[in-house]
CSV table of C-alpha atoms and ligand atoms in Angstrom, one decimal:
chain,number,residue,atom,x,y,z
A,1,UNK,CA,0.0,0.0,0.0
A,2,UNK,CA,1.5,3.6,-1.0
A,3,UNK,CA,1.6,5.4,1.9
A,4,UNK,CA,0.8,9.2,1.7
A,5,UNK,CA,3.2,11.5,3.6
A,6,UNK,CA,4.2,15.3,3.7
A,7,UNK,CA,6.5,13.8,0.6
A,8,UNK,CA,3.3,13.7,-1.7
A,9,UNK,CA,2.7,11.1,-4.3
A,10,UNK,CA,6.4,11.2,-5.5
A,11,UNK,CA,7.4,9.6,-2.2
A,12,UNK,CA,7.8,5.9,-2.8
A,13,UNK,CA,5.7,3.2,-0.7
A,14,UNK,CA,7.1,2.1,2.5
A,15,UNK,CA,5.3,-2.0,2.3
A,16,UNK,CA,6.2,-3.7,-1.1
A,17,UNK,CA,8.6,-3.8,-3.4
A,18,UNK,CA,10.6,-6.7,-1.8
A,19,UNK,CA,11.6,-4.9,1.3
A,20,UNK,CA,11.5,-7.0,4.1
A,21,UNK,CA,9.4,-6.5,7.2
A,22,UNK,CA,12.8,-4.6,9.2
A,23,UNK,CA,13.9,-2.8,6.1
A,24,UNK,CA,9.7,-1.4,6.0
A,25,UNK,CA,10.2,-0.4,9.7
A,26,UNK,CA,13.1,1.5,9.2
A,27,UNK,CA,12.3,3.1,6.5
A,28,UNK,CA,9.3,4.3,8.2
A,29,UNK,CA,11.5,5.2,11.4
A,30,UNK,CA,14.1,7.5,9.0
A,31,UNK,CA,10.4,9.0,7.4
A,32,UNK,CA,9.4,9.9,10.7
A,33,UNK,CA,12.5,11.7,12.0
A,34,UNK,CA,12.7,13.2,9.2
A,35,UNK,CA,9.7,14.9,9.6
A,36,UNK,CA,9.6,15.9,13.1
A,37,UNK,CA,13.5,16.1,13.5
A,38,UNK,CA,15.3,17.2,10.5
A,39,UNK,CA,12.4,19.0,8.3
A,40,UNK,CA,11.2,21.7,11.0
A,41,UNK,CA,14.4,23.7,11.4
A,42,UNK,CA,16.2,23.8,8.0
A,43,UNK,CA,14.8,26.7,6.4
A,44,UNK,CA,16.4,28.8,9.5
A,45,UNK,CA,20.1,26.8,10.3
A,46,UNK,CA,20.8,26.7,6.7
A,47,UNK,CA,19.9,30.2,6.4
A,48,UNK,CA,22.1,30.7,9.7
A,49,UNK,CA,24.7,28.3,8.3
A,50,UNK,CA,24.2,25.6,11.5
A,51,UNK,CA,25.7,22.3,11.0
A,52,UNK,CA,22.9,19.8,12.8
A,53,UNK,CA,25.7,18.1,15.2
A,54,UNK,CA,22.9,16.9,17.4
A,55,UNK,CA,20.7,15.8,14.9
A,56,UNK,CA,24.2,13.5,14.0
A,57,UNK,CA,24.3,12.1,17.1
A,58,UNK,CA,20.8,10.7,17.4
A,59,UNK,CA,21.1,9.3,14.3
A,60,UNK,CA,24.2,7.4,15.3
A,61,UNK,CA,22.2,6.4,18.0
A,62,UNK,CA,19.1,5.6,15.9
A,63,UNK,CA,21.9,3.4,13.7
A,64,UNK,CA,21.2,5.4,10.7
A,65,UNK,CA,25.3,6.1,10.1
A,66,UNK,CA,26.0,2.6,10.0
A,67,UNK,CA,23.1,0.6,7.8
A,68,UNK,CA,25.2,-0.7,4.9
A,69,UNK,CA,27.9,-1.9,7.1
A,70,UNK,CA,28.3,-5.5,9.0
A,71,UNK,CA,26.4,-6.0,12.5
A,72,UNK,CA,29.7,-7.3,13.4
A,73,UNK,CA,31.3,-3.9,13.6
A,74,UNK,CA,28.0,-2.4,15.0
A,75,UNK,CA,27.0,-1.8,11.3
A,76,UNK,CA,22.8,-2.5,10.5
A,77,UNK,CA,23.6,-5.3,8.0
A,78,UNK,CA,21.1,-3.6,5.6
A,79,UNK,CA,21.2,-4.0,1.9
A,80,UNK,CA,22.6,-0.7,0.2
A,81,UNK,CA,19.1,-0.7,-1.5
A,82,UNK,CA,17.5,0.1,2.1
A,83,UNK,CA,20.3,2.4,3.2
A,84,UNK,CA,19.5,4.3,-0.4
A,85,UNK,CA,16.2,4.5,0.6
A,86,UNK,CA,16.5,6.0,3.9
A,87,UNK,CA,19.1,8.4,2.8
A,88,UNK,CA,16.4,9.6,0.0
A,89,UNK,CA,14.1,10.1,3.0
A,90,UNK,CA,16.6,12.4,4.8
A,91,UNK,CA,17.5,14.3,2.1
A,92,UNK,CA,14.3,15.2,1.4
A,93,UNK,CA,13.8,16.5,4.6
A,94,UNK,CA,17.2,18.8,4.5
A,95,UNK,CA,20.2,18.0,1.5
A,96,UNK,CA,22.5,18.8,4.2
A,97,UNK,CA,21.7,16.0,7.0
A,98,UNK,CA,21.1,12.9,3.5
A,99,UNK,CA,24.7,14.4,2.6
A,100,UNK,CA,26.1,14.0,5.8
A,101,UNK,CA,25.2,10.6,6.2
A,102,UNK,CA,26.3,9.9,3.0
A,103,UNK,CA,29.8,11.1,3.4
A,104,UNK,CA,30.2,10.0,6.5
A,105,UNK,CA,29.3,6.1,5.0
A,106,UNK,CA,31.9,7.6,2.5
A,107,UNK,CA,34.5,8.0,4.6
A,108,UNK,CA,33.9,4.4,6.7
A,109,UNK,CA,34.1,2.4,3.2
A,110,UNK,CA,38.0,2.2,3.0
A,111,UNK,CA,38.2,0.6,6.8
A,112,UNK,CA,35.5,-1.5,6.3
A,113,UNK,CA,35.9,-2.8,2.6
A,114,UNK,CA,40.2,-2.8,2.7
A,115,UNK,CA,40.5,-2.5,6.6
A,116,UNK,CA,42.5,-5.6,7.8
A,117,UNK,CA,40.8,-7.2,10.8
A,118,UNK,CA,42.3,-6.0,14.0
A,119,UNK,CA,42.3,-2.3,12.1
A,120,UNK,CA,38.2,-2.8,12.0
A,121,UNK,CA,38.0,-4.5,15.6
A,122,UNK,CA,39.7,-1.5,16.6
A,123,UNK,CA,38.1,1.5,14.9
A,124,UNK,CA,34.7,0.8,13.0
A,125,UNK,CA,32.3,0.6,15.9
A,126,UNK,CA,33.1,4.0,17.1
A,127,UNK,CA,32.6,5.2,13.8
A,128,UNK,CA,29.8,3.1,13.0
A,129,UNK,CA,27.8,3.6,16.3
A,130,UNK,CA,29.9,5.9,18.9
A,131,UNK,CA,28.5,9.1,17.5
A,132,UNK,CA,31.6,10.5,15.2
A,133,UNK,CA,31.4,12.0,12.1
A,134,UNK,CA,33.6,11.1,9.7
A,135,UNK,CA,35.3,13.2,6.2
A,136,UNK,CA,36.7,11.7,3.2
A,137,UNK,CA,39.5,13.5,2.1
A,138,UNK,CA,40.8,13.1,-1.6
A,139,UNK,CA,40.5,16.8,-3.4
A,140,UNK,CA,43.4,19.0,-3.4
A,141,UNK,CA,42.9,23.1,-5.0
A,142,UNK,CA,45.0,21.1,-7.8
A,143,UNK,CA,43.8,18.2,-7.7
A,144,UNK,CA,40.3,17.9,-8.7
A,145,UNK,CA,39.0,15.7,-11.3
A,146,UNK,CA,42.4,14.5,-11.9
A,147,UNK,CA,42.6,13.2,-8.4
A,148,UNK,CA,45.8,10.9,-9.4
A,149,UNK,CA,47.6,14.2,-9.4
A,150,UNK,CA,47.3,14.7,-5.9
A,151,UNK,CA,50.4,16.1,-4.2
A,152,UNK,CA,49.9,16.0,-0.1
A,153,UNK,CA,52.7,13.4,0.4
A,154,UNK,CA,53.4,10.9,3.5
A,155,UNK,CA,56.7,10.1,4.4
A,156,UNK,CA,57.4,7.3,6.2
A,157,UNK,CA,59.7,7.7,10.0
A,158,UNK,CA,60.3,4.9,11.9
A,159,UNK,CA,56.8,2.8,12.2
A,160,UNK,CA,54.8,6.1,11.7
A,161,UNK,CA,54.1,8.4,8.4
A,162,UNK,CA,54.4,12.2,8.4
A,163,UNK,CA,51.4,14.1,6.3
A,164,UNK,CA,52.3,17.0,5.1
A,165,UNK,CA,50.0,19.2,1.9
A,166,UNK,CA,46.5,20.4,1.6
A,167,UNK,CA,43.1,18.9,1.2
A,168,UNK,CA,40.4,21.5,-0.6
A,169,UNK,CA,37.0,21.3,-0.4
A,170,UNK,CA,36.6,18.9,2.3
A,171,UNK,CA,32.6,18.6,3.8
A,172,UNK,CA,32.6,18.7,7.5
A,173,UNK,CA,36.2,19.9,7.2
A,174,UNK,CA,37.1,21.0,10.7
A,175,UNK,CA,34.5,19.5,12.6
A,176,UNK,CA,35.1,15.7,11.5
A,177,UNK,CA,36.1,13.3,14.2
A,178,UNK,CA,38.6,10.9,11.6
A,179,UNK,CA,38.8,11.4,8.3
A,180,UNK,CA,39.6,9.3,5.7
A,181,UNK,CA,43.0,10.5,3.5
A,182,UNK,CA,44.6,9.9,0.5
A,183,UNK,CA,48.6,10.9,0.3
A,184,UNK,CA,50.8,10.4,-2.2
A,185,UNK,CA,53.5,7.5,-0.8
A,186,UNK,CA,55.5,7.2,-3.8
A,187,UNK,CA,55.6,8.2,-7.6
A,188,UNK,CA,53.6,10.3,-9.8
A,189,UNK,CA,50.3,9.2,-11.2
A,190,UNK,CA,47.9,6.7,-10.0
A,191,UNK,CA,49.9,4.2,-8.3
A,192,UNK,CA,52.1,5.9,-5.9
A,193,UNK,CA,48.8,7.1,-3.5
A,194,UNK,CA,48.0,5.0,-0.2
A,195,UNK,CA,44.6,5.4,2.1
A,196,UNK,CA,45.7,6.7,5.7
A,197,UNK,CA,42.6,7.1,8.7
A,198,UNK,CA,43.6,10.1,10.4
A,199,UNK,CA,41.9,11.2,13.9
A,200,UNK,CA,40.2,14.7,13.7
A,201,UNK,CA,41.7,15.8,16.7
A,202,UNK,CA,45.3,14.7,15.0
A,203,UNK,CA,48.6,17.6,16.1
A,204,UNK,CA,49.3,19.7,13.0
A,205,UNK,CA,45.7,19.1,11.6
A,206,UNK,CA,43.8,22.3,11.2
A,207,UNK,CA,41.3,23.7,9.0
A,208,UNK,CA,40.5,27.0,7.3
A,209,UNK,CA,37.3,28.5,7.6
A,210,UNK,CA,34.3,27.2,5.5
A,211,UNK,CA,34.3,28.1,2.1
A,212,UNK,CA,31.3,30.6,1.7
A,213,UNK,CA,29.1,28.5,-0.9
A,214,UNK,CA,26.0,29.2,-3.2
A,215,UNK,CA,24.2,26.6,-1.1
A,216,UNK,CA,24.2,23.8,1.4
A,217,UNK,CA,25.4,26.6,4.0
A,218,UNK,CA,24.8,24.4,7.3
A,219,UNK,CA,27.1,21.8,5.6
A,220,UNK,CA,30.9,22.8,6.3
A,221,UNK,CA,33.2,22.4,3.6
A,222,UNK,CA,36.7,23.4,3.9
A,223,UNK,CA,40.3,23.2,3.4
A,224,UNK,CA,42.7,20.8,5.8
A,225,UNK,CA,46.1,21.3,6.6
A,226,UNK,CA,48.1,18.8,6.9
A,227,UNK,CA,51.3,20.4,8.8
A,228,UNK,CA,53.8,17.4,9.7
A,229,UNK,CA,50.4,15.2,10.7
A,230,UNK,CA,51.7,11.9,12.5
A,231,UNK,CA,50.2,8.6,12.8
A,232,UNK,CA,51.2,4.9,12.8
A,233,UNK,CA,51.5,2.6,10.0
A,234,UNK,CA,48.6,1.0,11.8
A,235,UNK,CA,46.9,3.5,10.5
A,236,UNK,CA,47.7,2.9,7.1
A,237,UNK,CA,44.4,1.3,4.9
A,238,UNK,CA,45.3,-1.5,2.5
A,239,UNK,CA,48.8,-1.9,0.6
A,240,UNK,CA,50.8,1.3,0.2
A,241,UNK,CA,50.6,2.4,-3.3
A,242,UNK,CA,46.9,0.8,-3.7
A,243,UNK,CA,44.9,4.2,-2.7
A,244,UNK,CA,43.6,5.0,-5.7
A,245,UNK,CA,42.0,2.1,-5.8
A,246,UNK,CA,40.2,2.2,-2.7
A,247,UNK,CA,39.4,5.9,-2.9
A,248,UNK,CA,37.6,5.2,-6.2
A,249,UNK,CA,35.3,1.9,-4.9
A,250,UNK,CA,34.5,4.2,-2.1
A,251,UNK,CA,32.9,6.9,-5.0
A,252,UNK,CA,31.3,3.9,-6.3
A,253,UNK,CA,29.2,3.6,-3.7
A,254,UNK,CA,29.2,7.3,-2.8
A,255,UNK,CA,27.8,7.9,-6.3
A,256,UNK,CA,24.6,6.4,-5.3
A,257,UNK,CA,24.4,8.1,-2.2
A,258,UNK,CA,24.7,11.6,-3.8
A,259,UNK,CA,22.2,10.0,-6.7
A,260,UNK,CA,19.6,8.9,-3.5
A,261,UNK,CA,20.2,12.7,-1.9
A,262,UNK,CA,18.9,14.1,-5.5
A,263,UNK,CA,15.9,11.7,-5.6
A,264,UNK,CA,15.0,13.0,-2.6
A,265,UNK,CA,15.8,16.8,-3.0
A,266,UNK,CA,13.8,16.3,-6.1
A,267,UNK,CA,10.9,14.8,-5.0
A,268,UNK,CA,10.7,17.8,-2.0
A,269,UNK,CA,11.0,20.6,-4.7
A,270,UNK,CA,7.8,18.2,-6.6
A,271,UNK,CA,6.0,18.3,-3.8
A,272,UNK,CA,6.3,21.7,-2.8
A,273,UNK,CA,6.0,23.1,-6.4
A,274,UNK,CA,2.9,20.4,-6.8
A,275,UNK,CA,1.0,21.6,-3.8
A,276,UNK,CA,2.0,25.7,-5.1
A,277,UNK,CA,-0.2,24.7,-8.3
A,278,UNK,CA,-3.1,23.3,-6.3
A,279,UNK,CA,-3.5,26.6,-4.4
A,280,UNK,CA,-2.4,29.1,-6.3
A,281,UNK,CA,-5.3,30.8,-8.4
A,282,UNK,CA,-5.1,33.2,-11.3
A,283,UNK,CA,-7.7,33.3,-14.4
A,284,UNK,CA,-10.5,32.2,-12.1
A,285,UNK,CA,-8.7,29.0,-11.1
A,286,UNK,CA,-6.2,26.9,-9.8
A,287,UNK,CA,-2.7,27.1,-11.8
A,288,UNK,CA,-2.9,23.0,-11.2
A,289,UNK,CA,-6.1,23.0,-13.8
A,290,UNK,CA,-3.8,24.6,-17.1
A,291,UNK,CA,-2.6,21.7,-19.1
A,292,UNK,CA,0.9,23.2,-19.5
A,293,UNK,CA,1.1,22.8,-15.5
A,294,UNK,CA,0.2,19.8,-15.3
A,295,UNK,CA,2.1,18.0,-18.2
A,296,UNK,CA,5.2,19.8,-16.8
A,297,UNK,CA,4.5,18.7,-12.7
A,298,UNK,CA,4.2,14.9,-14.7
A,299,UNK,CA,7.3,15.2,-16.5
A,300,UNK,CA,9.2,16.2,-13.2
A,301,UNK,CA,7.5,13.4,-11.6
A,302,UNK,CA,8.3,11.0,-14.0
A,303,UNK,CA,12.4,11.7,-14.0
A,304,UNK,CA,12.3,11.4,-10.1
A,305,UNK,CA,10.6,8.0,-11.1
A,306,UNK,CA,13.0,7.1,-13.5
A,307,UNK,CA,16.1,8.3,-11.3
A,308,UNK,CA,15.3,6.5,-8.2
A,309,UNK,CA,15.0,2.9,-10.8
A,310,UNK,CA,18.0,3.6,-11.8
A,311,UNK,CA,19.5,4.1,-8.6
A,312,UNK,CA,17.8,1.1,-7.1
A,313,UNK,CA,18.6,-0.9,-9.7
A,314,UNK,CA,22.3,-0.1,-9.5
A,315,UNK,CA,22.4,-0.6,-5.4
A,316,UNK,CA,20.7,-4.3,-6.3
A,317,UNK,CA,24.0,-4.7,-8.4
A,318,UNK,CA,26.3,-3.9,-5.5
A,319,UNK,CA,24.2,-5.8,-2.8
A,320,UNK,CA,24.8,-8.8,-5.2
A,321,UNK,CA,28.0,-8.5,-5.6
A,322,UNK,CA,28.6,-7.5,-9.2
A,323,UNK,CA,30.1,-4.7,-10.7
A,324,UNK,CA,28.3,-1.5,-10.6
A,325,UNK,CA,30.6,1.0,-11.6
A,326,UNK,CA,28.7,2.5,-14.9
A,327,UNK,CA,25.7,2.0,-13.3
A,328,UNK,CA,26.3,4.3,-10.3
A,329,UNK,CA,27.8,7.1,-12.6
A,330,UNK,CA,24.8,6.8,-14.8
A,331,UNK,CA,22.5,6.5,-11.7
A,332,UNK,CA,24.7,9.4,-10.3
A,333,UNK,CA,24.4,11.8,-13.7
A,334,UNK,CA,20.7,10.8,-14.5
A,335,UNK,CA,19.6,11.9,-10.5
A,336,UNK,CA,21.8,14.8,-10.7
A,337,UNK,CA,20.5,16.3,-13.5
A,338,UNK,CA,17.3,15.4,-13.0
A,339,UNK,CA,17.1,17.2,-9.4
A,340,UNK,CA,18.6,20.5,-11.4
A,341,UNK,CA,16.0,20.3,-13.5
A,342,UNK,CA,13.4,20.0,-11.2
A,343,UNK,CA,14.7,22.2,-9.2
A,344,UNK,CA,14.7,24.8,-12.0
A,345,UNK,CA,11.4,23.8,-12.8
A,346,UNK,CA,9.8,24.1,-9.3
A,347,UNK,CA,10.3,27.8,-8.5
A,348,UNK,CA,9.6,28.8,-12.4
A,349,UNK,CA,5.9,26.8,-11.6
A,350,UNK,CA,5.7,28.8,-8.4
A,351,UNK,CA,6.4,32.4,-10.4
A,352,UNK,CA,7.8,35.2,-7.8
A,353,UNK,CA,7.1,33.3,-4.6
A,354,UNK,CA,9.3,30.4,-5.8
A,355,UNK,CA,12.0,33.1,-6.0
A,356,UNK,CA,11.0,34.7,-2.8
A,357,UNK,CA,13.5,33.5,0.5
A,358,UNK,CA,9.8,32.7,2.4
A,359,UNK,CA,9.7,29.7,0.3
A,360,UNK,CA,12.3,26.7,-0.1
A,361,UNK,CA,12.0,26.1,-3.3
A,362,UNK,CA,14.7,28.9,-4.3
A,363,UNK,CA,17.1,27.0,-1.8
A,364,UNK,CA,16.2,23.7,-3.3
A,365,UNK,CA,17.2,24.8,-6.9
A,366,UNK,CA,20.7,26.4,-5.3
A,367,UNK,CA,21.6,23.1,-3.0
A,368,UNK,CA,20.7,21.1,-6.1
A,369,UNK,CA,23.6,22.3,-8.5
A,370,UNK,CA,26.5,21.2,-6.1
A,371,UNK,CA,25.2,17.8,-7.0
A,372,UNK,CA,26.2,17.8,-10.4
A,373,UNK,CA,29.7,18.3,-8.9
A,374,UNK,CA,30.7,16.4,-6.1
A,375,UNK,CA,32.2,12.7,-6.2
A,376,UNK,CA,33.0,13.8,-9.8
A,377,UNK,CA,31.3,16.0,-11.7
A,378,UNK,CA,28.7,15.3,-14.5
A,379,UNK,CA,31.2,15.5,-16.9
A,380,UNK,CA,34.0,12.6,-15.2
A,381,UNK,CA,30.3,10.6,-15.1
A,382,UNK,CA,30.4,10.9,-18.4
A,383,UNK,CA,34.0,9.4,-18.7
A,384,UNK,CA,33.4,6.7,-16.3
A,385,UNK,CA,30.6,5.7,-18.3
A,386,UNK,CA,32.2,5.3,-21.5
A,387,UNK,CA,35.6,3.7,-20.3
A,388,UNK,CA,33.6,1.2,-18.3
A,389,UNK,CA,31.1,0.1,-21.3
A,390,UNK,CA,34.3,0.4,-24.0
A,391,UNK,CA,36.0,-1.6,-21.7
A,392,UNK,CA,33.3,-4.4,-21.7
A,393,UNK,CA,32.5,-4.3,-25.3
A,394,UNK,CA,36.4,-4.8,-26.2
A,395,UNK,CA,35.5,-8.1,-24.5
B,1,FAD,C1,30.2,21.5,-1.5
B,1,FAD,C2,31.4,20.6,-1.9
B,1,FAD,C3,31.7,19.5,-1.1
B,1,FAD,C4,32.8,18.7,-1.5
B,1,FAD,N1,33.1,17.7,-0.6
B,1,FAD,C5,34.3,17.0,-0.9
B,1,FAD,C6,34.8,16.0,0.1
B,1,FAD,O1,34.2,15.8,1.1
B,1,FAD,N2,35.9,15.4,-0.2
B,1,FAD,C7,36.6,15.6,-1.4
B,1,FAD,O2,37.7,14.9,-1.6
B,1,FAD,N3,36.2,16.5,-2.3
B,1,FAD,C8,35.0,17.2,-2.1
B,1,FAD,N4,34.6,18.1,-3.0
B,1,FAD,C9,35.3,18.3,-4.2
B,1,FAD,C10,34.7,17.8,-5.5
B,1,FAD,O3,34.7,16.4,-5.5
B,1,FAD,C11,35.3,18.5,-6.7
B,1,FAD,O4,34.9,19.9,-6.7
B,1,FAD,C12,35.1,17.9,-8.0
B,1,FAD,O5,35.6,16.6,-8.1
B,1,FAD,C13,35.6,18.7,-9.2
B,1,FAD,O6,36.9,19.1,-9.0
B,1,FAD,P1,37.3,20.7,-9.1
B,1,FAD,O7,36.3,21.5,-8.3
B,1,FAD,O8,38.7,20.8,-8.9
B,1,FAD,O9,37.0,21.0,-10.7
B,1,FAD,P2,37.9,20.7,-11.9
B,1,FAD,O10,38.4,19.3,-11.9
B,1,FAD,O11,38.9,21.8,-12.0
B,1,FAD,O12,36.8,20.9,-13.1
B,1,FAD,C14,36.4,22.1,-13.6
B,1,FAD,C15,35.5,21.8,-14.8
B,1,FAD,O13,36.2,21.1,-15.8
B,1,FAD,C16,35.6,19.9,-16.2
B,1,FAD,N5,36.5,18.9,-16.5
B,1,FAD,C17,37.6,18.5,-15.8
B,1,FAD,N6,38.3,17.5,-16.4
B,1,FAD,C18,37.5,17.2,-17.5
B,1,FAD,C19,37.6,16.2,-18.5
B,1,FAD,N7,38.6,15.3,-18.6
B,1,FAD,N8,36.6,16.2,-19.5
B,1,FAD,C20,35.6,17.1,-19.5
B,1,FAD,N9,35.5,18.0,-18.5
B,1,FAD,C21,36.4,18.1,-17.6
B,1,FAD,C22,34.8,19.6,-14.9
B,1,FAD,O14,33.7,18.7,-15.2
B,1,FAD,C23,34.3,20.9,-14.5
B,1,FAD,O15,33.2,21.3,-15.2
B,1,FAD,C24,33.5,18.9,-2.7
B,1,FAD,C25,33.1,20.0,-3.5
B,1,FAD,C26,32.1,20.8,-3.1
B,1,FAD,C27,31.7,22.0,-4.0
């Protein structure tokens, strides 16, 4: 049975579709605190620029930082299906919370998935469950899309490794509590980068202030130094010279988290933009009753249909094990794009008051464009997508 929620019709049903009995439950626990937790005050701390710390924490506590990963480690043993589903819930409540999560589960892949076992016993269930927040560090201010041109380097001393160089862009930059790095351990290019888990709290780690942004304000995002940064070798992740590697499965998966956060960013500017049209009058009657309205409120509906498939059907890929890498960049272009358009859509279908600060929709259409860049923009999608498919049809 499709369940009706503040979401509107472009919310998916909580009952069928395969999902077990748990999965139901928790997706209906995530719906409900996003409505009564994380909806009610975004308009204001993303205007203010408020990072929702607390709002972190009960979720830790709720186990929604942990669903994709093993119970073993404190993890919720969920399929990434489910955990794409609830993230879609949060981030249609605020982008900056279904983001969070989603780089946070970012920055927990390279332990969990390369991590060798007394490195996991030792370090994933505070991560998973204790309430930290974790960053994934990879960009550099030269090193964007060409990530294997990454310069902060680690040196080893002794049984530890000295960071030194500069991380760019990083989100929750400053207030993380490890982050995930990648430093360059040996030569140029690709292979001579290795996957380090540094503590926030590490001596000579500091960040700059947030980067003032278009959007996403109560997100931090900022620039690490890395200043002589020591830690042990047990802190390395996986074989030296294998980073790249294990930075780029981690965007596999991150992909369809930042395509889930657009499905449900999307599907929040529908609804909005959707229930606009139903009350707005001009020419005698509702702006909903004009045929150009409505066959533009079904387009929009039907690419937040088609995105979420895609993504779905992508996360059903990785929870059986096969490879998914084109089909998270596709997922991950598709749901980008289609949130930007919607986006644009739902404050030109609510005229001036979809422009005007009283309304979200302005703020929807701003926080959807950094979508189209992060975990490699729309246009590295596009190369991912090609290389992976040429590669296959070369046999
Ligand atoms: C709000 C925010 C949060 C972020 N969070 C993180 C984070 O937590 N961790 C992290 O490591 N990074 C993070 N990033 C960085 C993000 O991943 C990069 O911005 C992104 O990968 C693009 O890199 P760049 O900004 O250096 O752009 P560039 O790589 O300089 O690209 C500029 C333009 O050139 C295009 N371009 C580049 N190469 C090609 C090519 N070969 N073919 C066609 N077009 C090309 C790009 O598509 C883009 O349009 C974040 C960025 C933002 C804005």
């Amino acid at each position: 049975m499709a369940t009706t929620t503040r979401n509107g019709p472009a919310g998916p049903p909580t009952g069928p579709l395969g999902l077990t009995d748990e999965a139901g439950e928790l997706l209906g626990l995530a719906r409900e605190f996003a409505t009564k937790e994380i909806q009610p005050p975004a308009a204001e701390q993303e205007a203010a620029g408020v990072f929702p710390r607390a709002t972190f924490a009960a979720m830790s506590r709720l186990g929604l930082l942990a669903l994709p990963y093993p119970s073993e480690y404190g993890g919720g043993d969920q399929p990434y299906e489910v955990y794409l589903r609830v993230l879609e819930e949060l981030a249609a409540a605020r982008l900056t919370v279904g983001m969070g999560v989603s780089v946070h589960s970012l920055a927990c892949h390279a332990l969990a998935r390369f991590g060798d076992t007394s490195q996991r016993a030792e370090w994933l269930p505070a991560m998973l469950e204790g309430e930290l927040l974790g960053g994934y560090c990879l960009s550099e201010p030269t090193a964007g899309s060409d990530a294997a041109s990454l310069r902060t380097r680690a040196v080893r001393d002794g049984d530890d490794w000295v960071i030194t160089g500069t991380k760019a862009w990083i989100t929750h930059g400053g207030i993380a509590d490890f982050y995930t790095v990648l430093a360059r351990t040996g030569e140029d290019g690709p292979k001579g980068i290795t996957a380090f888990l540094v503590p926030g709290d590490a001596p000579g780690l500091t960040a700059a202030p947030p980067e003032r942004k278009m959007g996403l304000s109560g997100s931090p995002t900022a620039q690490l130094h890395f200043d002589g940064v020591r830690i042990p070798d047990t802190r390395r992740i996986g074989e030296l010279g294998r980073g790249l590697p294990i930075a780029l499965a981690a965007l596999d998966a991150g992909r369809l988290g930042i395509a889930a956060c657009a499905v449900g960013l999307a599907r929040a500017a529908w609804q909005e933009a959707a229930a606009f049209t139903a009350r707005r009058r001009q020419f005698g009657r509702p702006i909903a009753d004009f045929q150009g309205t409505k066959f533009l409120l079904a387009e929009l509906a039907t690419q937040i249909e088609a995105g979420r498939a895609l993504c779905l059907a992508a996360a059903r890929l990785s929870d059986a094990g096969a490879p998914f890498t084109a089909q998270a960049a596709m997922a991950k272009l598709f749901c980008t794009d289609a949130a930007m358009r919607v986006t644009v859509d739902a404050v030109q279908l609510m005229g001036g008051y979809g422009y005007s600060a009283d309304y979200p929709a302005e703020r929807y259409l701003r926080e959807a464009k950094v979508l189209q860049i992060v975990e490699g923009t729309n246009q590295i999608q596009r190369l991912v997508i090609a290389r992976e498919l040429l590669k296959d049809a070369a046999g």
